[in-house]
Coordinates of C-alpha atoms and ligand atoms in Angstrom, one line a residue:
X2 CA 0.0 0.0 0.0
X3 CA 1.4 3.4 -0.9
X4 CA 0.0 6.3 1.1
X5 CA -1.4 9.1 -1.0
X6 CA 0.7 12.2 -1.5
X7 CA 0.4 15.1 0.8
X8 CA -3.0 16.7 0.5
X9 CA -3.4 20.4 1.1
X10 CA -6.1 20.8 3.7
X11 CA -8.0 24.0 3.2
X12 CA -7.2 25.2 6.7
X13 CA -5.7 27.4 8.1
X14 CA -6.1 30.6 6.2
X15 CA -3.0 32.4 5.0
X16 CA -2.6 34.2 8.4
X17 CA -2.7 30.8 10.2
X18 CA -6.2 31.0 11.5
X19 CA -8.6 28.2 12.1
X20 CA -11.7 30.3 12.5
X21 CA -10.7 32.6 15.3
X22 CA -8.0 30.3 16.7
X23 CA -4.3 30.1 15.9
X24 CA -2.5 33.0 14.3
X25 CA 0.8 34.5 15.3
X26 CA 0.9 36.4 18.6
X27 CA 4.6 37.1 18.6
X28 CA 7.1 39.9 18.4
X29 CA 7.9 41.4 15.0
X30 CA 11.4 39.9 14.7
X31 CA 10.0 36.4 15.3
X32 CA 7.2 36.9 12.7
X33 CA 9.9 37.1 10.0
X34 CA 11.4 33.9 11.2
X35 CA 8.0 32.1 11.2
X36 CA 7.2 33.4 7.8
X37 CA 10.5 32.1 6.5
X38 CA 9.7 28.7 7.9
X39 CA 6.2 28.9 6.3
X40 CA 7.7 29.7 2.9
X41 CA 10.4 27.0 3.1
X42 CA 7.7 24.5 4.2
X43 CA 5.4 25.3 1.3
X44 CA 8.4 25.0 -1.0
X45 CA 9.7 21.7 0.3
X46 CA 6.4 19.9 0.4
X47 CA 5.9 20.5 -3.3
X48 CA 9.2 18.9 -4.2
X49 CA 9.2 15.4 -5.3
X50 CA 12.6 14.6 -3.9
X51 CA 11.4 15.7 -0.4
X52 CA 8.2 13.6 -0.7
X53 CA 10.2 10.6 -1.8
X54 CA 12.7 11.0 1.1
X55 CA 9.9 11.3 3.6
X56 CA 8.1 8.3 2.2
X57 CA 11.3 6.3 2.2
X58 CA 12.1 7.2 5.9
X59 CA 8.5 6.5 6.9
X60 CA 8.6 3.1 5.3
X61 CA 12.1 1.8 6.0
X62 CA 13.1 3.8 9.2
X63 CA 9.9 4.3 11.1
X64 CA 8.3 1.0 9.9
X65 CA 5.2 2.5 8.3
X66 CA 2.5 1.7 7.6
X67 CA 1.7 0.8 11.2
X68 CA -1.0 -1.9 11.3
X69 CA -4.5 -1.6 12.5
X70 CA -5.6 -4.4 14.8
X71 CA -9.0 -5.8 15.8
X72 CA -9.1 -6.3 19.6
X73 CA -11.4 -9.3 19.7
X74 CA -10.9 -10.2 23.3
X75 CA -11.2 -6.6 24.6
X76 CA -14.3 -6.1 22.5
X77 CA -15.9 -9.3 23.8
X78 CA -15.3 -8.2 27.4
X79 CA -16.9 -4.8 26.7
X80 CA -19.8 -6.6 25.1
X81 CA -20.8 -4.2 22.3
X82 CA -19.0 -2.3 19.5
X83 CA -15.8 -3.8 18.0
X84 CA -12.6 -1.9 19.1
X85 CA -9.7 -1.5 16.6
X86 CA -6.3 0.1 17.2
X87 CA -4.1 2.1 14.9
X88 CA -0.7 0.8 16.2
X89 CA 1.5 4.0 16.3
X90 CA 3.1 2.3 19.4
X91 CA 4.9 0.1 17.0
X92 CA 6.8 2.9 15.3
X93 CA 10.6 3.3 15.8
X94 CA 11.0 5.1 19.2
X95 CA 7.6 3.9 20.3
X96 CA 5.1 6.7 19.5
X97 CA 3.6 9.0 16.8
X98 CA 6.0 11.9 17.6
X99 CA 8.7 10.5 15.2
X100 CA 6.4 11.4 12.3
X101 CA 6.6 15.1 12.7
X102 CA 10.1 15.2 14.2
X103 CA 11.4 13.7 11.0
X104 CA 9.6 16.3 9.0
X105 CA 10.8 19.1 11.1
X106 CA 14.5 17.9 11.1
X107 CA 14.4 17.6 7.3
X108 CA 13.0 21.1 7.0
X109 CA 15.6 22.5 9.3
X110 CA 18.3 20.8 7.3
X111 CA 16.8 22.1 4.0
X112 CA 16.8 25.7 5.5
X113 CA 20.5 25.3 6.3
X114 CA 19.8 25.8 10.0
X115 CA 22.8 25.1 12.3
X116 CA 20.9 23.9 15.3
X117 CA 17.5 22.4 16.2
X118 CA 16.3 23.5 19.7
X119 CA 13.4 22.1 21.8
X120 CA 12.2 21.7 25.3
X121 CA 11.0 18.4 26.7
X122 CA 9.0 17.4 29.8
X123 CA 9.0 13.7 30.3
X124 CA 11.6 13.4 27.5
X125 CA 9.4 11.9 24.7
X126 CA 9.6 14.9 22.4
X127 CA 13.3 15.2 23.2
X128 CA 14.0 11.5 22.3
X129 CA 12.0 11.6 19.1
X130 CA 13.7 14.8 18.0
X131 CA 17.2 13.7 19.0
X132 CA 16.6 10.5 16.9
X133 CA 15.5 12.5 13.9
X134 CA 18.4 14.9 14.2
X135 CA 20.9 12.1 14.4
X136 CA 19.5 10.5 11.3
X137 CA 19.3 13.7 9.3
X138 CA 22.7 14.9 10.6
X139 CA 21.9 18.2 12.3
X140 CA 22.9 19.5 15.8
X141 CA 20.2 19.1 18.5
X142 CA 19.9 20.9 21.8
X143 CA 17.2 19.8 24.3
X144 CA 16.3 21.9 27.3
X145 CA 14.9 19.9 30.3
X146 CA 14.1 20.8 33.9
X147 CA 16.5 19.5 36.5
X148 CA 13.7 17.7 38.3
X149 CA 12.5 16.0 35.1
X150 CA 16.1 14.9 34.4
X151 CA 16.2 13.1 37.7
X152 CA 12.8 11.5 37.1
X153 CA 13.2 10.4 33.5
X154 CA 16.6 8.6 33.6
X155 CA 16.1 6.3 30.5
X156 CA 15.1 9.1 28.2
X157 CA 18.0 11.3 29.4
X158 CA 20.4 8.4 28.6
X159 CA 18.8 8.0 25.2
X160 CA 19.1 11.7 24.3
X161 CA 22.8 11.7 25.3
X162 CA 23.6 8.5 23.5
X163 CA 21.9 9.9 20.4
X164 CA 24.3 12.8 20.5
X165 CA 21.9 15.6 21.6
X166 CA 23.2 18.4 23.9
X167 CA 21.1 18.2 27.0
X168 CA 20.7 21.5 28.9
X169 CA 19.7 21.1 32.5
X170 CA 17.3 24.0 33.5
X171 CA 17.8 24.9 37.2
X172 CA 15.6 28.0 37.4
X173 CA 12.0 28.3 38.8
X174 CA 10.2 25.0 39.3
X175 CA 12.9 23.2 37.3
X176 CA 10.2 21.5 35.2
X177 CA 8.6 21.8 31.7
X178 CA 7.5 25.5 32.0
X179 CA 11.0 26.7 32.8
X180 CA 12.5 24.4 30.1
X181 CA 10.2 26.1 27.5
X182 CA 11.4 29.6 28.7
X183 CA 15.0 28.5 28.6
X184 CA 14.8 26.9 25.1
X185 CA 12.9 29.9 23.8
X186 CA 15.5 32.3 25.1
X187 CA 18.2 30.3 23.3
X188 CA 16.2 30.3 20.1
X189 CA 15.7 34.1 20.3
X190 CA 19.5 34.6 20.3
X191 CA 19.6 33.7 16.7
X192 CA 16.2 32.8 15.1
X193 CA 17.8 33.1 11.6
X194 CA 20.2 30.2 12.1
X195 CA 18.4 28.2 14.8
X196 CA 15.2 26.1 14.3
X197 CA 12.7 25.7 17.2
X198 CA 11.0 22.4 16.8
X199 CA 7.6 22.5 18.4
X200 CA 6.3 19.1 19.7
X201 CA 2.6 19.3 18.8
X202 CA 0.0 21.1 16.7
X203 CA 0.5 24.2 18.9
X204 CA 2.6 27.4 18.8
X205 CA 2.5 30.2 16.2
X206 CA 1.6 29.6 12.5
X207 CA 2.9 27.6 10.6
X208 CA 3.5 25.0 13.3
X209 CA -0.1 23.8 13.9
X210 CA -0.5 23.3 10.1
X211 CA 2.9 21.8 9.6
X212 CA 2.8 19.3 12.4
X213 CA -0.7 18.3 11.4
X214 CA 0.4 17.7 7.8
X215 CA 3.4 15.5 8.9
X216 CA 1.1 13.5 11.2
X217 CA -1.7 13.2 8.7
X218 CA 0.0 10.0 7.3
X219 CA -1.6 8.2 10.3
X220 CA -5.2 8.9 9.2
X221 CA -4.5 8.4 5.5
X222 CA -3.1 4.9 6.2
X223 CA -5.8 4.1 8.8
X224 CA -8.7 5.0 6.5
X225 CA -7.4 2.8 3.7
X226 CA -6.5 -0.1 6.0
X227 CA -9.9 0.0 7.7
X228 CA -11.7 -0.1 4.4
X229 CA -9.6 -3.0 3.2
X230 CA -10.0 -4.9 6.5
X231 CA -13.7 -4.4 7.1
X232 CA -15.1 -3.1 3.8
X233 CA -16.4 0.1 5.4
X234 CA -15.4 3.1 7.5
X235 CA -15.3 3.0 11.3
X236 CA -18.4 4.4 13.1
X237 CA -16.1 6.4 15.4
X238 CA -12.4 7.4 15.5
X239 CA -10.9 8.2 18.9
X240 CA -7.7 9.8 20.1
X241 CA -6.2 11.4 23.2
X242 CA -5.6 15.1 23.1
X243 CA -2.7 16.8 24.8
X244 CA -1.5 19.5 22.4
X245 CA -3.5 17.5 19.8
X246 CA -1.0 16.1 17.2
X247 CA -1.9 12.4 17.3
X248 CA -5.6 13.3 17.2
X249 CA -5.2 15.7 14.3
X250 CA -3.1 13.1 12.6
X251 CA -5.8 10.5 12.6
X252 CA -8.9 12.9 12.4
X253 CA -7.8 14.8 9.3
X254 CA -8.4 11.9 6.9
X255 CA -12.0 11.5 8.2
X256 CA -13.1 15.1 8.5
X257 CA -15.2 14.9 5.3
X258 CA -16.8 11.5 6.3
X259 CA -19.9 12.9 7.9
X260 CA -21.0 9.5 9.2
X261 CA -17.8 9.0 11.1
X262 CA -18.0 10.3 14.7
X263 CA -14.7 11.9 15.8
X264 CA -14.0 11.9 19.5
X265 CA -11.1 13.7 21.3
X266 CA -10.3 12.5 24.8
X267 CA -8.9 14.9 27.3
X268 CA -7.4 14.1 30.7
X269 CA -9.7 14.7 33.7
X270 CA -6.8 14.0 36.1
X271 CA -8.1 13.7 39.6
X272 CA -11.6 14.7 38.4
X273 CA -12.9 17.8 36.6
X274 CA -14.5 19.0 39.8
X275 CA -11.2 19.0 41.7
X276 CA -9.6 21.5 39.3
X277 CA -6.6 19.1 39.0
X278 CA -6.9 18.2 35.3
X279 CA -5.7 19.3 31.9
X280 CA -9.0 19.4 30.0
X281 CA -8.3 22.6 28.1
X282 CA -11.1 22.3 25.5
X283 CA -13.7 21.0 27.9
X284 CA -13.0 23.5 30.7
X285 CA -10.8 26.3 29.3
X286 CA -11.7 29.7 27.9
X287 CA -10.3 31.6 25.0
X288 CA -6.9 33.0 25.4
X289 CA -3.3 33.3 24.1
X290 CA -0.4 31.0 25.0
X291 CA 2.9 30.4 23.3
X292 CA 2.1 32.6 20.4
X293 CA -1.4 31.4 19.4
X294 CA -5.1 31.7 20.3
X295 CA -6.9 28.7 21.7
X296 CA -9.0 27.3 24.6
X297 CA -6.8 27.8 27.7
X298 CA -6.8 27.0 31.4
X299 CA -6.0 30.5 32.7
X300 CA -6.5 32.8 35.6
X301 CA -8.2 36.3 35.5
X302 CA -4.9 37.8 34.2
X303 CA -4.7 35.5 31.3
X304 CA -1.8 33.6 32.8
X305 CA -1.8 29.8 32.2
X306 CA -2.9 27.8 35.2
X307 CA -0.9 24.8 36.5
X308 CA -2.5 21.7 35.0
X309 CA -2.3 18.0 35.9
X310 CA -2.6 14.6 34.4
X311 CA -1.3 11.2 35.2
X312 CA 0.0 11.2 31.6
X313 CA 2.8 13.8 31.4
X314 CA 2.3 14.1 27.6
X315 CA -1.2 15.4 28.1
X316 CA -0.7 18.1 30.8
X317 CA -0.6 21.2 28.6
X318 CA -2.8 24.2 29.6
X319 CA -3.6 25.1 25.9
X320 CA -4.6 23.0 22.9
X321 CA -4.1 23.1 19.2
X322 CA -6.1 25.8 17.4
X323 CA -7.8 23.4 14.9
X324 CA -9.2 21.4 17.7
X325 CA -10.8 24.6 19.1
X326 CA -12.4 25.3 15.8
X327 CA -13.6 21.7 15.4
X328 CA -15.2 21.9 18.8
X329 CA -17.0 25.1 17.9
X330 CA -18.4 23.7 14.7
X331 CA -19.3 20.5 16.5
X332 CA -17.4 18.2 14.1
X333 CA -15.4 16.6 16.9
X334 CA -16.8 15.7 20.4
X335 CA -14.5 16.3 23.2
X336 CA -14.8 14.1 26.3
X337 CA -12.7 13.3 29.4
X338 CA -11.2 10.3 31.1
X339 CA -9.7 10.5 34.6
X340 CA -6.5 8.9 36.0
X341 CA -8.3 5.9 37.5
X342 CA -10.2 5.1 34.2
X343 CA -6.8 5.5 32.4
X344 CA -5.0 3.0 34.7
X345 CA -7.9 0.6 34.4
X346 CA -7.6 0.7 30.6
X347 CA -3.8 0.2 30.8
X348 CA -4.3 -3.0 32.7
X349 CA -7.3 -4.3 30.7
X350 CA -5.6 -3.8 27.3
X351 CA -2.4 -5.3 28.6
X352 CA -4.2 -8.4 30.0
X353 CA -6.8 -8.9 27.3
X354 CA -4.6 -8.2 24.2
X355 CA -1.0 -8.3 25.4
X356 CA -0.5 -4.6 24.4
X357 CA 0.8 -2.2 27.1
X358 CA -0.2 1.3 26.0
X359 CA 1.3 4.6 27.0
X360 CA -0.7 6.4 29.8
X361 CA -1.6 9.1 27.2
X362 CA -3.0 6.6 24.7
X363 CA -4.8 4.7 27.4
X364 CA -7.2 7.7 27.8
X365 CA -8.5 7.0 24.3
X366 CA -8.7 3.3 24.9
X367 CA -10.6 4.0 28.2
X368 CA -13.3 6.0 26.4
X369 CA -13.7 3.4 23.7
X370 CA -14.2 0.8 26.5
X371 CA -16.7 3.1 28.2
X372 CA -19.0 3.5 25.2
X373 CA -18.6 0.1 23.5
X374 CA -21.0 -1.7 25.8
X375 CA -23.9 0.6 24.9
X376 CA -23.3 0.3 21.1
X377 CA -24.5 -2.6 18.8
X378 CA -22.0 -5.3 18.0
X379 CA -21.8 -4.3 14.3
X380 CA -20.5 -0.9 15.2
X381 CA -16.7 -0.2 15.0
X382 CA -14.5 2.1 17.0
X383 CA -11.0 2.9 15.8
X384 CA -8.6 4.1 18.5
X385 CA -5.3 5.8 17.7
X386 CA -2.8 4.0 20.0
X387 CA -0.4 6.9 20.0
X388 CA 2.4 5.2 22.0
X389 CA 3.7 2.2 23.9
X390 CA 3.9 2.0 27.7
X391 CA 7.6 1.1 28.1
X392 CA 8.3 4.6 29.5
X393 CA 5.6 4.2 32.1
X394 CA 6.4 0.8 33.6
X395 CA 8.0 1.8 36.8
X396 CA 5.4 4.4 37.5
X397 CA 2.5 2.0 36.9
X398 CA 4.1 -0.6 39.2
X399 CA 4.3 2.1 41.9
X400 CA 0.8 3.7 41.6
X401 CA -0.9 0.3 41.4
X402 CA 1.3 -1.2 44.1
X403 CA 2.2 -4.2 42.0
X404 CA 5.1 -6.3 43.4
Ligands
PLP525 C1 3.3 13.3 23.5 C2 2.3 12.2 23.5 C3 1.0 12.5 23.4 C4 0.4 13.9 23.4 O1 0.6 14.7 22.4 P1 -0.4 15.1 21.3 O2 0.2 16.2 20.6 O3 -1.7 15.5 21.9 O4 -0.6 13.9 20.4 C5 0.1 11.4 23.3 N1 0.5 10.1 23.3 C6 1.9 9.9 23.4 C7 2.3 8.4 23.4 C8 2.8 10.9 23.5 O5 4.1 10.6 23.6

């Protein structure tokens, strides 16, 4: 199967807006840098040699296409709709992030940038980016909070072995927020020669568009594979939503299929009523963060609130602008799953199917399990399994007190 060539989704508009969301809320000097990236991106994706290189790497390096898989035992337990998984957990490096990191690294190289910079929280974005930079042959600098460095030992080792420069951030809370500030300051020293690689469909235009386009391979493959395997389209497609890249990756191919329900699953953390969650679309209000407009968890001054999820890849106070638009036009339903339901899904999928999901992806699995029982057996649910649980093993053992 050869995935179709890049399609040019009609959104965003030329200023980077999805309805009223997105845009570029940034200083003038950065606007020039973002416009340069936008132009280089539009140029590169029209080039056959670039498309061929990306296709080649997706196939022989990442291992695409990732399969779709019918969870027969899990579906039988839920007693209703049939649950299928798109196995992004089987990609090289264990998650969907490699799809856009490869695209970004190739673009940075094409633009003759001297260094790719990013922040990382739990280290997933850092590892995927360090991998892509090693492959493409470009310098990579990852900023990470000192506390996160202590917590995420295996990912720290991976980034170092892959040749990335790891900057330990010791200011403030020594976690993700300070790592963002530190990485951004370094970028601002020389936006002409450096490339800031954003890790999701967030940030100023053109990043929400670009990251979505690089991830859209997931949905193009899944739609074709599902048709081939079942003879029809799924009744619903589900994905977890942090910044929203894996969700946009699978949703994009189904946006025009009116009969396919699209469901984005946000983290309810300790419960929406406790305030300790990261359900930005479900509970946030319009605001600006990191250079773009979106639904945001914020205080009266418009400052982002601390957010929480058991899955560190989901605890972002904002969310991709296209998701905000898709919520307003009611094309996508946004729902929530709390920590407990997430952990239950991790154990159930592991013990029914022999697949240990990432805590992030388990949110989408949990919602599929929750609704499957009330749906007829002929219905089908396709879940984007964005990553594998290897990174979460120690944590799961500890919180569930498994010996
Ligand atoms: C980072 C991550 C996510 C969250 O990011 P999105 O941009 O919302 O997709 C989800 N799943 C896994 C496995 C991740 O590593």
